[in-house]
PDB file of C-alpha atoms in Angstrom:
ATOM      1  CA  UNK S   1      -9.115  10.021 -21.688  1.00 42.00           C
ATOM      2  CA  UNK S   2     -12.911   8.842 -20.555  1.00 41.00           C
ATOM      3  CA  UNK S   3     -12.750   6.344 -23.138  1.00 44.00           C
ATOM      4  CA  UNK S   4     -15.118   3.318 -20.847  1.00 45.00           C
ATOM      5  CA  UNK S   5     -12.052   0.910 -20.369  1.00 46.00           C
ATOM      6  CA  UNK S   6     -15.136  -0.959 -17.862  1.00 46.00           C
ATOM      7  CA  UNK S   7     -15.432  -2.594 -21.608  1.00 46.00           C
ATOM      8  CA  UNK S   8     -12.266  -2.922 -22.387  1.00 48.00           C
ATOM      9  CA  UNK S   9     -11.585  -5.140 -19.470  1.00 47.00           C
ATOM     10  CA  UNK S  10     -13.632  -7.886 -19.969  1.00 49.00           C
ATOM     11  CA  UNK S  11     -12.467 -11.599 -20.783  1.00 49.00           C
ATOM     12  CA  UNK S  12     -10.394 -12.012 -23.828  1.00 50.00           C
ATOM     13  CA  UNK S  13     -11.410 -14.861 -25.935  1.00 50.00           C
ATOM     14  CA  UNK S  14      -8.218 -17.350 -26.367  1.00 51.00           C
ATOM     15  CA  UNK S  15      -6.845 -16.677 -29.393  1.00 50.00           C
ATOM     16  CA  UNK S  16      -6.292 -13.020 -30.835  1.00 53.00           C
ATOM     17  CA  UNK S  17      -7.130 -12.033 -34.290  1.00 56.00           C
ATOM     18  CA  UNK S  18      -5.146  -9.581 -36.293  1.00 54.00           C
ATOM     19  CA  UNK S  19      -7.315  -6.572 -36.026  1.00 60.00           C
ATOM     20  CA  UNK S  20      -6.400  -6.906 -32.072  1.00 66.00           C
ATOM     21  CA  UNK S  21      -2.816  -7.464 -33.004  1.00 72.00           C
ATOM     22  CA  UNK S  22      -2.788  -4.353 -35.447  1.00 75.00           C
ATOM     23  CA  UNK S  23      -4.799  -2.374 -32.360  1.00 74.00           C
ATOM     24  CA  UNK S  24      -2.156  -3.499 -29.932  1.00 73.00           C
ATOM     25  CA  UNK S  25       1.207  -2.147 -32.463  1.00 73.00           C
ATOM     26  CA  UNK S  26      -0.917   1.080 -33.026  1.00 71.00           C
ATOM     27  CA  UNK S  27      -1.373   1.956 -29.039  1.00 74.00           C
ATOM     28  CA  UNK S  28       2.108   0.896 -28.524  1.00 69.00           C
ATOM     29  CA  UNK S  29       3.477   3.635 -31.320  1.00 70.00           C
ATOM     30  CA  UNK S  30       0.958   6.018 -28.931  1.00 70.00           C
ATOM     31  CA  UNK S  31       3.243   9.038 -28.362  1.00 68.00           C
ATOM     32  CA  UNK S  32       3.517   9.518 -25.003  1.00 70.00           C
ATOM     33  CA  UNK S  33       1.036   6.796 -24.240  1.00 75.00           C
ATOM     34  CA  UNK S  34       2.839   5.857 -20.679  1.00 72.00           C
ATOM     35  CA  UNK S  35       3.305   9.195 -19.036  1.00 70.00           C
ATOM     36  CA  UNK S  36      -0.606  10.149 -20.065  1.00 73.00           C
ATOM     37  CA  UNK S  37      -1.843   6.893 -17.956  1.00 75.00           C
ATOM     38  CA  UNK S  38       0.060   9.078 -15.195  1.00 70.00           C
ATOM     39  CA  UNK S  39      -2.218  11.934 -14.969  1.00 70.00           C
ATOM     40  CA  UNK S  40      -5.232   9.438 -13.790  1.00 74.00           C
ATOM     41  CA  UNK S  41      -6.343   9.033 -10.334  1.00 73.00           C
ATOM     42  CA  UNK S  42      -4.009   5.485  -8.762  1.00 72.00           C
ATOM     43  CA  UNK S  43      -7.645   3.518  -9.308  1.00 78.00           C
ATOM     44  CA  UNK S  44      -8.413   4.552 -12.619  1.00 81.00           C
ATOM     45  CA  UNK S  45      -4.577   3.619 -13.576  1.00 77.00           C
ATOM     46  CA  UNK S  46      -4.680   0.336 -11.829  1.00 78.00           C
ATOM     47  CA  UNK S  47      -8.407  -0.514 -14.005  1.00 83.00           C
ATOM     48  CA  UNK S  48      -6.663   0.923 -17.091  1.00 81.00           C
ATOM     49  CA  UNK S  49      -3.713  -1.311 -16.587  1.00 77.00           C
ATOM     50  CA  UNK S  50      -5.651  -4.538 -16.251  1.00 81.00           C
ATOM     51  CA  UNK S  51      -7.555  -3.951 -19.415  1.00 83.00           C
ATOM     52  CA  UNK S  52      -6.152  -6.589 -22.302  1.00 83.00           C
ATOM     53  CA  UNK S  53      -4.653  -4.021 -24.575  1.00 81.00           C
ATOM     54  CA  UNK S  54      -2.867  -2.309 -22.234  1.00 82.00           C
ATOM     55  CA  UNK S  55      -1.841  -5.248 -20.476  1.00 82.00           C
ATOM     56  CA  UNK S  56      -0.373  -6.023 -23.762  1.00 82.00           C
ATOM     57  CA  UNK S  57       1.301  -3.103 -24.752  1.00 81.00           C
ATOM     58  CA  UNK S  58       2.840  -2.916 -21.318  1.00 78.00           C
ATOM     59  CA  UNK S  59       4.066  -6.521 -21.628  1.00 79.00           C
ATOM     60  CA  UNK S  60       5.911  -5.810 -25.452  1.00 77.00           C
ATOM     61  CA  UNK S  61       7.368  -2.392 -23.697  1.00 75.00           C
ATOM     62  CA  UNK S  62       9.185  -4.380 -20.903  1.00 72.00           C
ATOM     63  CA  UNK S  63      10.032  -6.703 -23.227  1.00 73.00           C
ATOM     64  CA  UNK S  64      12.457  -4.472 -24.946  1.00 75.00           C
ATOM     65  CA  UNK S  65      15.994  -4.977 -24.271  1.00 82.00           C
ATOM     66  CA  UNK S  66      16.818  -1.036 -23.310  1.00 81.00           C
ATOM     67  CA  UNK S  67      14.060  -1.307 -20.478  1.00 77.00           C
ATOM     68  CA  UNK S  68      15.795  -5.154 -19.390  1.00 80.00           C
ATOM     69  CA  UNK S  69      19.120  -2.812 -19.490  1.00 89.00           C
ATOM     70  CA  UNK S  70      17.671  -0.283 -17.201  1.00 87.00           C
ATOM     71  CA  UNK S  71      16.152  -2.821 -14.730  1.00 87.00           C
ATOM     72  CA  UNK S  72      19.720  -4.587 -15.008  1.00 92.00           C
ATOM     73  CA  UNK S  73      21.987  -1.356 -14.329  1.00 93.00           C
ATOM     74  CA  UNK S  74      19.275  -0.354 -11.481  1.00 93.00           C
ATOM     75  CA  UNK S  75      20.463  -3.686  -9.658  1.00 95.00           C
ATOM     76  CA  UNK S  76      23.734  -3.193 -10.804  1.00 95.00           C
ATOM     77  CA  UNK S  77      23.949  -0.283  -8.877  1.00 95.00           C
ATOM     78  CA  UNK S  78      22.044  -0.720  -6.149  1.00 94.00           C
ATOM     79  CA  UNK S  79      24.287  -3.673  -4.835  1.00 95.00           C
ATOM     80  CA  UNK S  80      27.255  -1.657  -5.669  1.00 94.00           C
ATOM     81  CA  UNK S  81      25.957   0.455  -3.073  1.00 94.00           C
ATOM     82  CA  UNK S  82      25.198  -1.621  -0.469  1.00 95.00           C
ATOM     83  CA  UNK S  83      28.225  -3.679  -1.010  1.00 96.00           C
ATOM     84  CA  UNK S  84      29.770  -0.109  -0.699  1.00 95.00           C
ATOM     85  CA  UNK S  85      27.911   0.965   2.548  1.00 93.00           C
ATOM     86  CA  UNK S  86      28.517  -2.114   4.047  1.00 95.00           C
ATOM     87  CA  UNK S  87      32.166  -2.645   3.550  1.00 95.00           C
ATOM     88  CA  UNK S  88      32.575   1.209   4.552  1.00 93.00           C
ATOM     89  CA  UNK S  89      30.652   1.093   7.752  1.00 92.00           C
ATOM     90  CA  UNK S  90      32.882  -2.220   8.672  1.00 93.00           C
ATOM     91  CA  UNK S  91      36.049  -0.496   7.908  1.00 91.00           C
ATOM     92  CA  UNK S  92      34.980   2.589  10.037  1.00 87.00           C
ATOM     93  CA  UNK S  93      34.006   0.213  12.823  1.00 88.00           C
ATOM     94  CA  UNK S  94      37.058  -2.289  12.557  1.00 90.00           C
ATOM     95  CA  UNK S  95      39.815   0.919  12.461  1.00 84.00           C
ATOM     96  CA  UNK S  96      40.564   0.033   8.820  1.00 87.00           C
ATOM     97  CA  UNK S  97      42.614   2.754   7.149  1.00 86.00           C
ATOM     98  CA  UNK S  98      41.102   5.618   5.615  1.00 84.00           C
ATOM     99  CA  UNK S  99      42.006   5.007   1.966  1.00 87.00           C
ATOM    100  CA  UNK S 100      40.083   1.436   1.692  1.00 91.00           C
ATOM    101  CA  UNK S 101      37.098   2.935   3.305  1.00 90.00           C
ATOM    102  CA  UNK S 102      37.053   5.885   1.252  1.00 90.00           C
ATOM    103  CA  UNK S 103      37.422   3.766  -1.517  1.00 92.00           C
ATOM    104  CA  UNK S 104      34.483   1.606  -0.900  1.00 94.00           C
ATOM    105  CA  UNK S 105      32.817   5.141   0.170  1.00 93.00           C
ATOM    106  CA  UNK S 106      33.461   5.830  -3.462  1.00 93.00           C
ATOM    107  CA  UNK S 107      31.815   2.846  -4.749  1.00 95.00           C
ATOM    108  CA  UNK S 108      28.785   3.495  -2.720  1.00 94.00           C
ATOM    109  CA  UNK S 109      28.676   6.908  -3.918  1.00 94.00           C
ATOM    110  CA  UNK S 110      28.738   5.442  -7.788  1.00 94.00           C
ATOM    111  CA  UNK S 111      25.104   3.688  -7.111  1.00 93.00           C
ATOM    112  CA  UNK S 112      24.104   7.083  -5.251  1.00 95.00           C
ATOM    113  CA  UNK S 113      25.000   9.177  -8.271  1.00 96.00           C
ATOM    114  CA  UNK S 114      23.190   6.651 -10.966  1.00 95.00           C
ATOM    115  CA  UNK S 115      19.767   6.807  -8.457  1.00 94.00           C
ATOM    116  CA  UNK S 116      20.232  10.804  -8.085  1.00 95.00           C
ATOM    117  CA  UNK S 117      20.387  11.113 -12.203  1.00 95.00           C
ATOM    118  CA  UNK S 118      17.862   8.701 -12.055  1.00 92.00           C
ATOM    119  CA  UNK S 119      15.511  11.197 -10.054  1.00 90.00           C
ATOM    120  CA  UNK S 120      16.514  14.347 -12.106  1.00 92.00           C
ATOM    121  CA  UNK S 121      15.641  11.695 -15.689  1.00 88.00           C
ATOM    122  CA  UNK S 122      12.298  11.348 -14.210  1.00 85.00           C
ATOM    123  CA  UNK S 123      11.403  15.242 -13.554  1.00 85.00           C
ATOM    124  CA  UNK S 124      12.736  16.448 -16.621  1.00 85.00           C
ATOM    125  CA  UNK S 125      10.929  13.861 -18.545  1.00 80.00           C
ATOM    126  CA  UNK S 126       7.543  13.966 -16.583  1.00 78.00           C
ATOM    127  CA  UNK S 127       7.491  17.892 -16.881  1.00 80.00           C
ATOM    128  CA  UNK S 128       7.983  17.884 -20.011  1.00 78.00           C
ATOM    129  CA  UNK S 129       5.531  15.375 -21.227  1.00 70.00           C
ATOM    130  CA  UNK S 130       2.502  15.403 -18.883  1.00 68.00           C
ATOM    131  CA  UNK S 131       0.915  18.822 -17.005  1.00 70.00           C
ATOM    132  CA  UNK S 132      -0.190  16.161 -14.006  1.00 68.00           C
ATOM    133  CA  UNK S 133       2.879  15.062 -13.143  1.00 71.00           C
ATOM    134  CA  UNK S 134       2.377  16.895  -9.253  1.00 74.00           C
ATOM    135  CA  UNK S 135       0.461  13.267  -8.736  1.00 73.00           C
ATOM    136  CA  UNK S 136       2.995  11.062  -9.740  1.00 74.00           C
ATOM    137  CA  UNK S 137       5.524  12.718  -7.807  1.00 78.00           C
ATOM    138  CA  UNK S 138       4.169  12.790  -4.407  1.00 80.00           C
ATOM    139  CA  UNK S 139       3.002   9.202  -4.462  1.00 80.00           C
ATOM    140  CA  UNK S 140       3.955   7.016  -2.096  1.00 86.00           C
ATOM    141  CA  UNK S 141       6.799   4.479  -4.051  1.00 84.00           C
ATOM    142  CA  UNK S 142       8.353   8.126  -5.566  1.00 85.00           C
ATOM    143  CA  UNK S 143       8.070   9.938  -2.468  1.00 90.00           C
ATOM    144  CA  UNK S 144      10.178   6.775  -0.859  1.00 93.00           C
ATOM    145  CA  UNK S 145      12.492   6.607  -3.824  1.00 91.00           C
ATOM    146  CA  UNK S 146      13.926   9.816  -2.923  1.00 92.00           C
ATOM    147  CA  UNK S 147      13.958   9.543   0.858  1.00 94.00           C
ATOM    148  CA  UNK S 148      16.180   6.375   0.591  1.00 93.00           C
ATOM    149  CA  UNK S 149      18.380   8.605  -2.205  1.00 94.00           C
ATOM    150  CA  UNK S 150      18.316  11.876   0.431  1.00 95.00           C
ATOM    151  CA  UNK S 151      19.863   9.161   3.322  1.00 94.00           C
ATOM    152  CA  UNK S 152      22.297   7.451   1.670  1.00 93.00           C
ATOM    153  CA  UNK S 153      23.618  10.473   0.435  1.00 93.00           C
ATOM    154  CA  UNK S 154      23.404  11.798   3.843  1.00 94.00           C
ATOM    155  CA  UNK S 155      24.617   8.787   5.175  1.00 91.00           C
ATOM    156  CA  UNK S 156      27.890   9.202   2.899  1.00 91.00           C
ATOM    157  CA  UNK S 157      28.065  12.455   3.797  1.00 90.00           C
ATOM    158  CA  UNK S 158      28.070  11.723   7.362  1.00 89.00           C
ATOM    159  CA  UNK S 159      31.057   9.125   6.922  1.00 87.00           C
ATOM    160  CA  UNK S 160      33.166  11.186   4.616  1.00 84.00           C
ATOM    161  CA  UNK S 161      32.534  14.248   7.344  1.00 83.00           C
ATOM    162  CA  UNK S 162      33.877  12.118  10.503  1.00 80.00           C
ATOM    163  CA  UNK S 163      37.165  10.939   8.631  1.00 74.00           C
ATOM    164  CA  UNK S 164      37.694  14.842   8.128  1.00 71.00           C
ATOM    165  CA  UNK S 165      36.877  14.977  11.808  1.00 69.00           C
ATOM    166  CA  UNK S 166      39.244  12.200  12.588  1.00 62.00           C
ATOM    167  CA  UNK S 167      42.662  11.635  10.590  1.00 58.00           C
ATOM    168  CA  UNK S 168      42.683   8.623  11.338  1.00 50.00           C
ATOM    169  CA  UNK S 169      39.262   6.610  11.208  1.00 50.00           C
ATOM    170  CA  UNK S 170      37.280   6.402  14.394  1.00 52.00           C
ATOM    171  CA  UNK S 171      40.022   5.568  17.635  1.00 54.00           C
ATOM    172  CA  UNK S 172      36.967   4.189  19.545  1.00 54.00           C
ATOM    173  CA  UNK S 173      35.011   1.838  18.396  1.00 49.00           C
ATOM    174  CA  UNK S 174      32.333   2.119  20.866  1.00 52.00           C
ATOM    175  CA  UNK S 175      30.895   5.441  19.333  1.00 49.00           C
ATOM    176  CA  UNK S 176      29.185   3.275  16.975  1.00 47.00           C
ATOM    177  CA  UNK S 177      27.504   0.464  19.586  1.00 42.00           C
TER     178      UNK S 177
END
């Protein structure tokens, strides 16, 4: 909207009275009142989000245990793939045998999977909710997002392809130096 949020972000006196408490719990029951911040320009959202309101409905929204759930599976899964990657790429360089790589393959591939439903969450829902969500999706952080998704799948890929290369794991080592 071109409501002036210049106003809205000025100092907040200490305390908070209850017609700002009752304005806060009415933006926050806003349908839709996060995916419409993502059709401004990445200025206007960054003077939006500073503005006390917001700042405060933002604050109770992460405060909610299904988005502390979310932030806690996201780094669930992210070290189960690393933890994956990296005890797979030591087995392939160490000769290891093929079924304890694969099976650490397979754990990396369970954080790969999460972040790839991830993605396909996020363009659903943005579609569906907001007609500007072309801007959200090539910015920078998203555009990154799905690079590092596209290489560690490729990545796994790549791993899964040379065992069905070699029978037996890699023979020389020096391949990968």
């Amino acid at each position: 909207s071109n409501l002036c949020h210049q106003d809205l972000k000025k100092k907040r006196p200490r305390g908070t009275s209850p017609s700002s408490n009752a304005l806060i719990d009415e933006v926050s029951s806003l349908r839709d009142f996060i995916p419409s911040l993502l059709s401004l320009d990445v200025n206007d959202i960054e003077d939006v989000s500073t503005t006390y309101v917001v700042k405060k409905v933002l604050d109770n929204m992460i405060s909610k245990p299904f988005v502390a759930t979310v932030v806690l599976c996201d780094a669930l899964f992210l070290g189960l793939m690393i933890v994956g990657f990296r005890y797979a790429v030591n087995g392939m360089i160490t000769g290891k045998n093929i079924e304890t790589v694969l099976a650490w393959i397979y754990v990396a591939n369970t954080g790969i999977f999460y972040f790839i439903i991830g993605e396909i969450g996020k363009v659903v829902s943005l579609c569906l909710l907001s007609k500007h969500s072309r801007r959200y999706f090539l910015s920078f952080w998203n555009l990154i997002d799905v690079l590092a998704i596209l290489l560690a799948t490729a990545s796994s890929v790549a791993m899964r392809w040379q065992f069905a290369i070699l029978e037996e794991g890699l023979d020389d080592t020096n391949i990968l130096r």
